[in-house]
PDB file of C-alpha atoms in Angstrom:
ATOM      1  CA  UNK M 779      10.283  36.920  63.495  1.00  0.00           C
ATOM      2  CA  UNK M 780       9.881  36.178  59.590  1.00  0.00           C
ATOM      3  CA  UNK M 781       6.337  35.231  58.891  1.00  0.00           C
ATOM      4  CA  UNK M 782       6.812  34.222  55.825  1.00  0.00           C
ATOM      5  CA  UNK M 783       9.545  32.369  53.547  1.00  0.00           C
ATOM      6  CA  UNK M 784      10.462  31.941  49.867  1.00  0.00           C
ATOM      7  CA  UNK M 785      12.370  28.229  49.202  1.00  0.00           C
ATOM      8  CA  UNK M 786      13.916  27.495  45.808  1.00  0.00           C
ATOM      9  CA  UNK M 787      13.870  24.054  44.860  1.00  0.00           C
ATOM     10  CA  UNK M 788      16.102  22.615  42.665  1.00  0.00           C
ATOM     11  CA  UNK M 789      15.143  20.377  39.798  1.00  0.00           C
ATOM     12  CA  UNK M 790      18.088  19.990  38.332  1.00  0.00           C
ATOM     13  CA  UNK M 791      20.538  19.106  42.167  1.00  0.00           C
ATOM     14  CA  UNK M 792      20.010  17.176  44.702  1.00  0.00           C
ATOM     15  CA  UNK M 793      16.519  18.034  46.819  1.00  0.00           C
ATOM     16  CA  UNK M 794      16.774  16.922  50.352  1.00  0.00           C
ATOM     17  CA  UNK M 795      19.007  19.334  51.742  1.00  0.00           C
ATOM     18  CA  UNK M 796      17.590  22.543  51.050  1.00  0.00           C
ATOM     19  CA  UNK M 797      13.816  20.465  52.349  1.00  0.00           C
ATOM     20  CA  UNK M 798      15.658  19.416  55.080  1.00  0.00           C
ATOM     21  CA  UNK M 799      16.996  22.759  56.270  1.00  0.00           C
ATOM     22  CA  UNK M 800      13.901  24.411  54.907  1.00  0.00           C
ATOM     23  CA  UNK M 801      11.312  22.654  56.601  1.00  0.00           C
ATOM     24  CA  UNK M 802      13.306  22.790  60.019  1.00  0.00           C
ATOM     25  CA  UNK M 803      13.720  26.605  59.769  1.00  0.00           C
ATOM     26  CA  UNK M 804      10.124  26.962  59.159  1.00  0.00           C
ATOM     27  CA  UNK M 805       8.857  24.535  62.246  1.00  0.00           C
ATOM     28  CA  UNK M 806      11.319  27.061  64.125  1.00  0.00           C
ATOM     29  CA  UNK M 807      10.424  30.150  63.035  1.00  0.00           C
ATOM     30  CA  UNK M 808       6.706  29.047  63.038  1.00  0.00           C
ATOM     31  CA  UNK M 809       6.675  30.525  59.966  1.00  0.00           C
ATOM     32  CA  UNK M 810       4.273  30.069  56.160  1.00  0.00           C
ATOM     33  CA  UNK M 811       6.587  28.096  53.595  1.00  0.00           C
ATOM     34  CA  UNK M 812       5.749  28.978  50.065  1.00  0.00           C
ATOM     35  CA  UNK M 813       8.007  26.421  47.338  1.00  0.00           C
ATOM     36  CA  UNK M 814       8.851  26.915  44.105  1.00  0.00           C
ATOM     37  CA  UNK M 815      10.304  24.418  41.757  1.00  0.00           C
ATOM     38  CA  UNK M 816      11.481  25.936  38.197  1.00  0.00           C
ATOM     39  CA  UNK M 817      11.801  23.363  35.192  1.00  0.00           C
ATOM     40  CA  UNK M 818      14.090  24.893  33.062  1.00  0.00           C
ATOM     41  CA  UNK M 819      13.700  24.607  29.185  1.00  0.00           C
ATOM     42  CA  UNK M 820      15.361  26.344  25.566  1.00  0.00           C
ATOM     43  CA  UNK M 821      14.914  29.702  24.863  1.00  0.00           C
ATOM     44  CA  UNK M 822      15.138  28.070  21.049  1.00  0.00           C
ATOM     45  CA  UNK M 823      14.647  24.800  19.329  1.00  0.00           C
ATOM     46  CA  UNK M 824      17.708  24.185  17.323  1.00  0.00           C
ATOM     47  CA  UNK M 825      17.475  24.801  13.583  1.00  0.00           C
ATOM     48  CA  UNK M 826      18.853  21.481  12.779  1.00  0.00           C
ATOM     49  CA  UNK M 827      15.546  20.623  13.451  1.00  0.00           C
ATOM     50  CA  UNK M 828      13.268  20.666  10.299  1.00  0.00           C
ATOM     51  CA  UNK M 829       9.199  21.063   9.807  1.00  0.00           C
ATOM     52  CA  UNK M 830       7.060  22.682  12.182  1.00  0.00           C
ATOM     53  CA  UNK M 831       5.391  19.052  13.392  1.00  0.00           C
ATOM     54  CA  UNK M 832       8.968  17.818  14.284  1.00  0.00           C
ATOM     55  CA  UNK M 833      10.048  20.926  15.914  1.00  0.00           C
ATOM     56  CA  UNK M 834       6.517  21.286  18.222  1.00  0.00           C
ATOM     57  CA  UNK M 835       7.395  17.645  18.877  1.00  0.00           C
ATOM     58  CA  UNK M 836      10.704  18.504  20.475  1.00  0.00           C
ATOM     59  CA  UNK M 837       9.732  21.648  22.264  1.00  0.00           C
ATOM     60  CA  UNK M 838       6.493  19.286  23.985  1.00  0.00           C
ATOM     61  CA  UNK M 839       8.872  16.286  24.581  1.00  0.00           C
ATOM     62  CA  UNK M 840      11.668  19.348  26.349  1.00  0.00           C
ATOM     63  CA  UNK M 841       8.167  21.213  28.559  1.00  0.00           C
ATOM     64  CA  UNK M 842       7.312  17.458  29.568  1.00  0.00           C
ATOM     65  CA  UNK M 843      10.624  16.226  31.001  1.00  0.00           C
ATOM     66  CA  UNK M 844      11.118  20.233  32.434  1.00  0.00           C
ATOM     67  CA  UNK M 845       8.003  19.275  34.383  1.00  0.00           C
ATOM     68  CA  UNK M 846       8.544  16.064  35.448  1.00  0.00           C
ATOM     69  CA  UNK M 847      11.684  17.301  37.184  1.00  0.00           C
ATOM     70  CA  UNK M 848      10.132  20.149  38.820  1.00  0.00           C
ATOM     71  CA  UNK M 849       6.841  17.562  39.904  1.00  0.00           C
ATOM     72  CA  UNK M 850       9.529  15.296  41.794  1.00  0.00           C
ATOM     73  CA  UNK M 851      11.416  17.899  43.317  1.00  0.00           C
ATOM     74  CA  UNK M 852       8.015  18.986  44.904  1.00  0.00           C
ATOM     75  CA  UNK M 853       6.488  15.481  45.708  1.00  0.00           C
ATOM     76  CA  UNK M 854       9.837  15.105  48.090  1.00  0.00           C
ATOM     77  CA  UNK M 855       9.224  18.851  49.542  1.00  0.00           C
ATOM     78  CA  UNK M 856       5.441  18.253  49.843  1.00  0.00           C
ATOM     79  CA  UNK M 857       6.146  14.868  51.792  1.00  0.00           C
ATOM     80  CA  UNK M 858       8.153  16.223  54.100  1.00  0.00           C
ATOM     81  CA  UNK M 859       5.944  19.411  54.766  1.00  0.00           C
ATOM     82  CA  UNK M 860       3.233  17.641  55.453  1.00  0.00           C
ATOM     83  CA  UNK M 861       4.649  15.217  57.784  1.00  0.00           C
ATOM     84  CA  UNK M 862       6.627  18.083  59.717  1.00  0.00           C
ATOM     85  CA  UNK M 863       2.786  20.200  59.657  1.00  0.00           C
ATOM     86  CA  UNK M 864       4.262  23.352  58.603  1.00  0.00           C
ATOM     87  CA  UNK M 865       1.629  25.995  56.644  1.00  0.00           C
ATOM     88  CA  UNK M 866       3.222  24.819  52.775  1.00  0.00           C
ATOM     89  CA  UNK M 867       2.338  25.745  49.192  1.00  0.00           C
ATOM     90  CA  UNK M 868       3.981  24.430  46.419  1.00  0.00           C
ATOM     91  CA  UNK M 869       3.967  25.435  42.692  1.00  0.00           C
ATOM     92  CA  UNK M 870       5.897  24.274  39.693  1.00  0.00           C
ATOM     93  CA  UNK M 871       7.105  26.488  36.637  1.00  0.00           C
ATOM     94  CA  UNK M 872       8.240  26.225  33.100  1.00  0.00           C
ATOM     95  CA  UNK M 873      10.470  28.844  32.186  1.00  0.00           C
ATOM     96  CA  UNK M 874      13.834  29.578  30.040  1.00  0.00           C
ATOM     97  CA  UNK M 875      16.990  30.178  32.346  1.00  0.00           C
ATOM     98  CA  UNK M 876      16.709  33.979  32.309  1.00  0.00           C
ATOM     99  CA  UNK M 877      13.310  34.288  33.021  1.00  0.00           C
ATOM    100  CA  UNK M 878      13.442  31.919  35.865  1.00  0.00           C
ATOM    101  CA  UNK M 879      15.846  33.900  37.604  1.00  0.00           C
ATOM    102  CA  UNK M 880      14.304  37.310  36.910  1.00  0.00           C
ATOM    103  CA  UNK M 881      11.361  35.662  38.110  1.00  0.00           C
ATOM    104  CA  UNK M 882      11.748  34.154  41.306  1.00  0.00           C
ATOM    105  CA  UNK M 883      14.308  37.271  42.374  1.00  0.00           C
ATOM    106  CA  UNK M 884      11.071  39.406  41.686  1.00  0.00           C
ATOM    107  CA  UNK M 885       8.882  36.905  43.910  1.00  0.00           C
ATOM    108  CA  UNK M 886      11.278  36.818  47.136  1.00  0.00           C
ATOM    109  CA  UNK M 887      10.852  40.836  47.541  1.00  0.00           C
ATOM    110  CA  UNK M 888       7.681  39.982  49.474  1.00  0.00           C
ATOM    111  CA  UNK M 889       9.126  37.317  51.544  1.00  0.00           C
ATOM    112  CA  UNK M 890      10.578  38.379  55.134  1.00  0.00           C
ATOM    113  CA  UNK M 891      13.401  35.308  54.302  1.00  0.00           C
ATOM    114  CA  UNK M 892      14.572  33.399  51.081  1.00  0.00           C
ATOM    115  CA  UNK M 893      15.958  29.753  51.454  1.00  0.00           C
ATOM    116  CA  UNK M 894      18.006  28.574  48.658  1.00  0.00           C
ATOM    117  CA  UNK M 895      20.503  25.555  47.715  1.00  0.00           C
ATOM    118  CA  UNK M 896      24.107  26.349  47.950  1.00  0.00           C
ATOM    119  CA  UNK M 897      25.164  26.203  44.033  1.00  0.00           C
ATOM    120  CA  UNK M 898      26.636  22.905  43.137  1.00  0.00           C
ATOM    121  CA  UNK M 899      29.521  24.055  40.797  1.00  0.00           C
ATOM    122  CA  UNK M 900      30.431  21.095  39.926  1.00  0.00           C
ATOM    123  CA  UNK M 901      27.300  19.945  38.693  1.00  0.00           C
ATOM    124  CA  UNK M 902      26.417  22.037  35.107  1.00  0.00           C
ATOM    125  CA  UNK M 903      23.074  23.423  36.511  1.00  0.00           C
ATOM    126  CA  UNK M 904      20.671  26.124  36.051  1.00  0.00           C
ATOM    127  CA  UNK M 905      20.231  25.780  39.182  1.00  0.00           C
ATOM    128  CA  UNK M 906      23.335  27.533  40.107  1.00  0.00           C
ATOM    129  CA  UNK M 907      22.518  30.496  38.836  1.00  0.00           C
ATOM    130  CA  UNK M 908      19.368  31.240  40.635  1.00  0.00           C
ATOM    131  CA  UNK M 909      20.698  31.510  44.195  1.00  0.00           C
ATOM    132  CA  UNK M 910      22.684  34.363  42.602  1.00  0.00           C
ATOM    133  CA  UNK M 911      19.898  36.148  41.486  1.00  0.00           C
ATOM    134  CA  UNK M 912      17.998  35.902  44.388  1.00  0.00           C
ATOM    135  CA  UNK M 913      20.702  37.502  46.659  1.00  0.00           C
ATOM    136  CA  UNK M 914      21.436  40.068  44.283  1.00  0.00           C
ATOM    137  CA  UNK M 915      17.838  41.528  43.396  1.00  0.00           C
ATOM    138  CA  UNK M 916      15.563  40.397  46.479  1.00  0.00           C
ATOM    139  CA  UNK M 917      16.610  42.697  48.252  1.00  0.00           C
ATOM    140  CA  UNK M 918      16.516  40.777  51.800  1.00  0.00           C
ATOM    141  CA  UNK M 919      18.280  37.854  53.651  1.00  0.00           C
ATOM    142  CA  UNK M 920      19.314  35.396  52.189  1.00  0.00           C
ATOM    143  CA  UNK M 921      20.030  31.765  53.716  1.00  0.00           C
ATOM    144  CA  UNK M 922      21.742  29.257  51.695  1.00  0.00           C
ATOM    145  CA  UNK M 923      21.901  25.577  52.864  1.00  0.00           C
ATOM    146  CA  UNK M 924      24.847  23.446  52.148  1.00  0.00           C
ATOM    147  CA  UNK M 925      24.731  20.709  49.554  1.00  0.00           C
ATOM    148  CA  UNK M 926      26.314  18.589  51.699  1.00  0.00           C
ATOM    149  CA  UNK M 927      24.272  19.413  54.709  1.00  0.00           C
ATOM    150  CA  UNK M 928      21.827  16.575  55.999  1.00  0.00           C
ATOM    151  CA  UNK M 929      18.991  16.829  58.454  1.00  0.00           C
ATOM    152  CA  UNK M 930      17.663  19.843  60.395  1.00  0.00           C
ATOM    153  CA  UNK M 931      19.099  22.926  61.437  1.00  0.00           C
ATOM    154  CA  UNK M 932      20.107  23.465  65.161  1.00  0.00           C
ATOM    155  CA  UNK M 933      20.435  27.341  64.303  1.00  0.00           C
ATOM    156  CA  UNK M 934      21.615  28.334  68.049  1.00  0.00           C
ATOM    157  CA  UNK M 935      25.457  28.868  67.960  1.00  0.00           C
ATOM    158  CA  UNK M 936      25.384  31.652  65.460  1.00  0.00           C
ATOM    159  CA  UNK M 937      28.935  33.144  64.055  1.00  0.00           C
ATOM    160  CA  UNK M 938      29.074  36.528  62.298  1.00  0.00           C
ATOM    161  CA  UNK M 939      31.662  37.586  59.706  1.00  0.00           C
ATOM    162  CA  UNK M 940      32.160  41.026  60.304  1.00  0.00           C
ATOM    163  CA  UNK M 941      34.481  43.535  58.626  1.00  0.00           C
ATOM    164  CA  UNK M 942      32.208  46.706  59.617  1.00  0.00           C
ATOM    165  CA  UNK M 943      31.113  47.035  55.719  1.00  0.00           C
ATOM    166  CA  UNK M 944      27.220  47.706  54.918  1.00  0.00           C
ATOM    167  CA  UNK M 945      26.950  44.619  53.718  1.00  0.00           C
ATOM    168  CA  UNK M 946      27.591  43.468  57.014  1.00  0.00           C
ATOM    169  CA  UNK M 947      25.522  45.936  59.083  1.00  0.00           C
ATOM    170  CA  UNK M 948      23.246  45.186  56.673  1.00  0.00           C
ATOM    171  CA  UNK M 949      23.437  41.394  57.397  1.00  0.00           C
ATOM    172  CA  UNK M 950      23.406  41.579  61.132  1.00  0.00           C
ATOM    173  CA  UNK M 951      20.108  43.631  60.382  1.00  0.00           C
ATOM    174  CA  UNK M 952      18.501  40.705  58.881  1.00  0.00           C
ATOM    175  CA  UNK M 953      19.894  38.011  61.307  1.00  0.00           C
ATOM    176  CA  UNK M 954      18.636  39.450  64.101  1.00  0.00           C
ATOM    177  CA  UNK M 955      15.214  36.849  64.727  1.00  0.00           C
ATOM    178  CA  UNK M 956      18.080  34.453  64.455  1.00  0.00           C
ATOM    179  CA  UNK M 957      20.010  36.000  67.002  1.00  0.00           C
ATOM    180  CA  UNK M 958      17.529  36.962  69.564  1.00  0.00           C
ATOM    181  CA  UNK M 959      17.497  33.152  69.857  1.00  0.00           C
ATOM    182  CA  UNK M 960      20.735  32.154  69.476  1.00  0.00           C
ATOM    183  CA  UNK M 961      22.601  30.468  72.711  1.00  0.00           C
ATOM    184  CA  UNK M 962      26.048  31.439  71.656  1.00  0.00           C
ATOM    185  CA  UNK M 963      27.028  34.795  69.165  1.00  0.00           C
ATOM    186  CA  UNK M 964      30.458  34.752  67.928  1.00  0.00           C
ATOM    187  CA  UNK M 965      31.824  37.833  65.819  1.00  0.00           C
ATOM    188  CA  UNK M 966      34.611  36.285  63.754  1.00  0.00           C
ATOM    189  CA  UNK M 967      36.931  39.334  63.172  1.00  0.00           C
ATOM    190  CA  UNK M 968      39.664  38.242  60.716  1.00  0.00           C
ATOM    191  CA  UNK M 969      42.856  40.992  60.273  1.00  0.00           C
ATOM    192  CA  UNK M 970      41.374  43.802  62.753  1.00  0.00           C
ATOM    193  CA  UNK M 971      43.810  45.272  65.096  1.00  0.00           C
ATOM    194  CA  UNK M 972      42.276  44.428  69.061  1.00  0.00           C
ATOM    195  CA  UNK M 973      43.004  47.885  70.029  1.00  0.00           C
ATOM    196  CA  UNK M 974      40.765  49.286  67.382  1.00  0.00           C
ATOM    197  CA  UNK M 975      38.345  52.082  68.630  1.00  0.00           C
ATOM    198  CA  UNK M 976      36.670  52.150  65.026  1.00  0.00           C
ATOM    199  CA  UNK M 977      32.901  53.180  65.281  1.00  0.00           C
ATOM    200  CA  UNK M 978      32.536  49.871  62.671  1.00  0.00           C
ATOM    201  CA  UNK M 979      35.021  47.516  65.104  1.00  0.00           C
ATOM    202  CA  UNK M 980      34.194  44.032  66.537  1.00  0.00           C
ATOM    203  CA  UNK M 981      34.010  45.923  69.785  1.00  0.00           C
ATOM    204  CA  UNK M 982      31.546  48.469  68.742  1.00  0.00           C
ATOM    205  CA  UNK M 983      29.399  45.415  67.015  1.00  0.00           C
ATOM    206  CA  UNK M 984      29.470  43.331  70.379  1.00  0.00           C
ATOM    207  CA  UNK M 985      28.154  46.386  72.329  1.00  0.00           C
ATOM    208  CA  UNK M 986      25.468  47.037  69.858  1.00  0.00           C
ATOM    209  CA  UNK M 987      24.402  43.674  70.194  1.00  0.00           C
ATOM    210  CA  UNK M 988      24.556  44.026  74.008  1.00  0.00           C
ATOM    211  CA  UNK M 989      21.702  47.031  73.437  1.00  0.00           C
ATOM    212  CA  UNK M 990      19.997  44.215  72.388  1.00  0.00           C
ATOM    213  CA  UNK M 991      20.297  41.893  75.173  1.00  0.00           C
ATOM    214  CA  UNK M 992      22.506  39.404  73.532  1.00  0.00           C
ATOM    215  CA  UNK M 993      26.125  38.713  74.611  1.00  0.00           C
ATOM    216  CA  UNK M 994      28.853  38.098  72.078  1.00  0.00           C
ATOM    217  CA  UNK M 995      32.481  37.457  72.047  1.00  0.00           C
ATOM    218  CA  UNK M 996      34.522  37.849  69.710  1.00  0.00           C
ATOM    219  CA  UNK M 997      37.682  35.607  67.471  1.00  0.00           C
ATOM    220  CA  UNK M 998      40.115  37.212  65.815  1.00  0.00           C
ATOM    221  CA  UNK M 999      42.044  36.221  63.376  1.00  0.00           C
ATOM    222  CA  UNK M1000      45.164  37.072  60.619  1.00  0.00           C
ATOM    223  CA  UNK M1001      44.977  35.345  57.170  1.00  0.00           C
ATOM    224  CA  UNK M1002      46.164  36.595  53.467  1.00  0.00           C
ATOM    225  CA  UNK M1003      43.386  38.306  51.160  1.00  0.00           C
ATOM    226  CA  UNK M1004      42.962  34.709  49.772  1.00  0.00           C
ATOM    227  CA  UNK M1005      43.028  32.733  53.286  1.00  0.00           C
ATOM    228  CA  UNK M1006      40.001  34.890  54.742  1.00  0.00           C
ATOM    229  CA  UNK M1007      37.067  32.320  53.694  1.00  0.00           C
ATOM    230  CA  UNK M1008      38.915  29.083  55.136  1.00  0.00           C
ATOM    231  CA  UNK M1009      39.740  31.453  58.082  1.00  0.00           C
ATOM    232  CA  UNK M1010      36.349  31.886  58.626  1.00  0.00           C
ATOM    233  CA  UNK M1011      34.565  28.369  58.376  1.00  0.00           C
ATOM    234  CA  UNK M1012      37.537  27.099  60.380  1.00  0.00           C
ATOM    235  CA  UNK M1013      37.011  29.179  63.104  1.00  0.00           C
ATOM    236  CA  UNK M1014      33.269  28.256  63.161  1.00  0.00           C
ATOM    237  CA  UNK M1015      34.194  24.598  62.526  1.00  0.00           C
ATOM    238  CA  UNK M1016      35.929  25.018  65.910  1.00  0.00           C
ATOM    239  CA  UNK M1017      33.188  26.911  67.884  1.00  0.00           C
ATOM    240  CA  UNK M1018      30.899  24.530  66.947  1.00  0.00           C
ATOM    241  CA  UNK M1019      28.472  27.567  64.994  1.00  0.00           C
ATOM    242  CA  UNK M1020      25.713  26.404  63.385  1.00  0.00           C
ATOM    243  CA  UNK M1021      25.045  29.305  61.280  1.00  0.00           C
ATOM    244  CA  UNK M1022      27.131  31.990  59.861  1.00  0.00           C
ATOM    245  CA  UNK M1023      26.189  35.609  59.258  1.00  0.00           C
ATOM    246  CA  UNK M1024      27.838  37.556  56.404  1.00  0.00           C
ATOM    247  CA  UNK M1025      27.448  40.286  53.450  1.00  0.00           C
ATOM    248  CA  UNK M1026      27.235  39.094  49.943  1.00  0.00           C
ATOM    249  CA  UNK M1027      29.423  41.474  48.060  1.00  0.00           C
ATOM    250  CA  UNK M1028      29.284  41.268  44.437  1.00  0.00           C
ATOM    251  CA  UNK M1029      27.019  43.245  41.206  1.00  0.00           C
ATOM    252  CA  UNK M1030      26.449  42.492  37.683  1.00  0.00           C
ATOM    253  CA  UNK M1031      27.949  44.238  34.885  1.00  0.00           C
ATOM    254  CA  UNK M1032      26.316  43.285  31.820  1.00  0.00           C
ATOM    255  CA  UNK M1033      25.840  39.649  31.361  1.00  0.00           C
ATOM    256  CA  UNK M1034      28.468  38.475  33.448  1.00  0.00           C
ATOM    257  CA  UNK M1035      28.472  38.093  37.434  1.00  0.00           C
ATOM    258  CA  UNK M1036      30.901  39.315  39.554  1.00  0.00           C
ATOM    259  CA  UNK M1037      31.571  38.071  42.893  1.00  0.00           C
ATOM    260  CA  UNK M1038      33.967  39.433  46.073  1.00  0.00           C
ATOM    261  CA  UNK M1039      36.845  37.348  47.074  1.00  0.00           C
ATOM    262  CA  UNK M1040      35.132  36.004  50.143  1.00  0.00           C
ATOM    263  CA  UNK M1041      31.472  35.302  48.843  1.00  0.00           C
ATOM    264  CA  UNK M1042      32.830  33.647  45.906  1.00  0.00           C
ATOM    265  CA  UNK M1043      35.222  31.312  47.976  1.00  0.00           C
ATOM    266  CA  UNK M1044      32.060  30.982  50.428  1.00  0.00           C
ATOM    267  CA  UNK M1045      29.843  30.170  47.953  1.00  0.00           C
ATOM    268  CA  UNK M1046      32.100  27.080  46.403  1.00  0.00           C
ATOM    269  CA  UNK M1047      33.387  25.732  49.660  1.00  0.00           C
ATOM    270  CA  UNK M1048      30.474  25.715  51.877  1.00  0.00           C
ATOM    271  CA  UNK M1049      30.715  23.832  55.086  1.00  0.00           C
ATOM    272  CA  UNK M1050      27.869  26.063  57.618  1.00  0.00           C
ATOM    273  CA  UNK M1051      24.190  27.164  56.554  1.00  0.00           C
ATOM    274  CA  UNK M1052      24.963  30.623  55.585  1.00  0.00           C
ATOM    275  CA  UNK M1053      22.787  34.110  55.622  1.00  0.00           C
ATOM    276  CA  UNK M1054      23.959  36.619  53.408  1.00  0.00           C
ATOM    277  CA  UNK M1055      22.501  40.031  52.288  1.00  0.00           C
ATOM    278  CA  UNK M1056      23.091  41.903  49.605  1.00  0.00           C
TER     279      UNK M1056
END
């Protein structure tokens, strides 16, 4: 079971649903909950601004209110923590946008699970940016939580989108102190012919789990390339699943992120707490 977890929280969205879902998985897990809240400030001061007294003014007045947010995002988190007694530390940081991520990606390679805010797209945030970061270079599970998503989570009907790629193996992998305590695995199967006796099928996944001592059935599913990720969510919408297992495809090239079909559609229209590895 993960010991210990990495949580992201925002200071620039909203804060109670990744300390809802945080705290919860934690009290579950039993596990050590280490938070960190990044305040997010200029790389530069703009030129426009004249005389070194007026331009230390505006960095000090920018480092103040990049604290403040950060301090309020953990006051909330600490709150909670303490109420739900859960082993907690907290720490705040001041750092430009691409340090931050470089940063906290770095920190959640010694963490056995990384909890982070569904980006808010919507909402112009450095925030957004992060949770990207953090599934492409930690290096371990990831588990986003739902803007929208209020209160604890239940974690025991579990759903796994699996198309037999590495990703996936590579998810299932991570899942599996979630699934050793799940009441219900479903492997969502989406355009995979029933009769297929591929050594990466649905089939072959639900007897591998069976090795395992868990039971899982299995939904399948047609839908067009760009139907998969609605396919998906609305078959766990209907099952009831709590918690849905995938791969995060995607890689950076240069300075610019690029993202598969399905994690990219997953990662705007989020409806189900979501683990992904990378």
């Amino acid at each position: 079971m993960p010991k210990s977890i990495l949580v992201h929280l925002p200071s620039e969205q909203q804060i109670r649903p990744i300390t809802d879902g945080a705290i919860s998985v934690a009290m579950s897990l039993g596990a050590r909950v280490d938070a960190i809240s990044i305040g997010y400030e200029s790389a530069n001061i703009s030129f426009a601004v004249e005389g070194g007294t007026a331009v230390a003014a505006v960095y000090e007045m920018e480092h103040e209110r990049a604290l403040a947010r950060t301090e309020a995002a953990i006051a909330v988190f600490e709150a909670e923590a303490r109420n739900a007694g859960i082993a907690y530390t907290c720490k705040s940081l001041i750092a430009n946008p691409a340090q931050a991520g470089e940063m906290l990606s770095a920190t959640s390679r010694l963490y056995d699970l990384t909890i982070v805010p569904q980006p808010e797209y919507s909402h112009d945030s450095y925030d957004n940016s992060i949770a990207l970061d953090i599934l492409f270079g930690s290096g371990g599970p990831v588990l986003f939580v739902p803007y929208t998503h209020r209160g604890p989570l239940p974690l025991k009907r579990v759903g796994i989108a699996w198309d037999g790629s590495r990703m996936a193996a590579r998810a299932v992998r991570d899942a599996m102190p979630f699934l050793n305590v799940a009441t219900d695995i479903t492997i969502i199967s989406i355009n995979e012919d029933q009769a297929s006796t591929a050594p990466t099928s649905a089939a072959a996944l639900a007897q591998y789990l069976a090795g395992h001592g868990m039971t899982a059935r299995i939904e399948r599913m047609d839908a067009d390339r760009g139907q998969i990720q609605p396919t998906i969510l609305s078959i766990a919408a209907d099952a009831g699943i709590d918690l849905i297992v995938m791969g995060g495809y995607g890689h950076s090239r240069l300075q610019e992120r690029l993202l598969g079909g399905v994690t990219r559609a997953m990662l705007h229209a989020m409806t189900v707490p979501t683990l992904m590895s990378h």
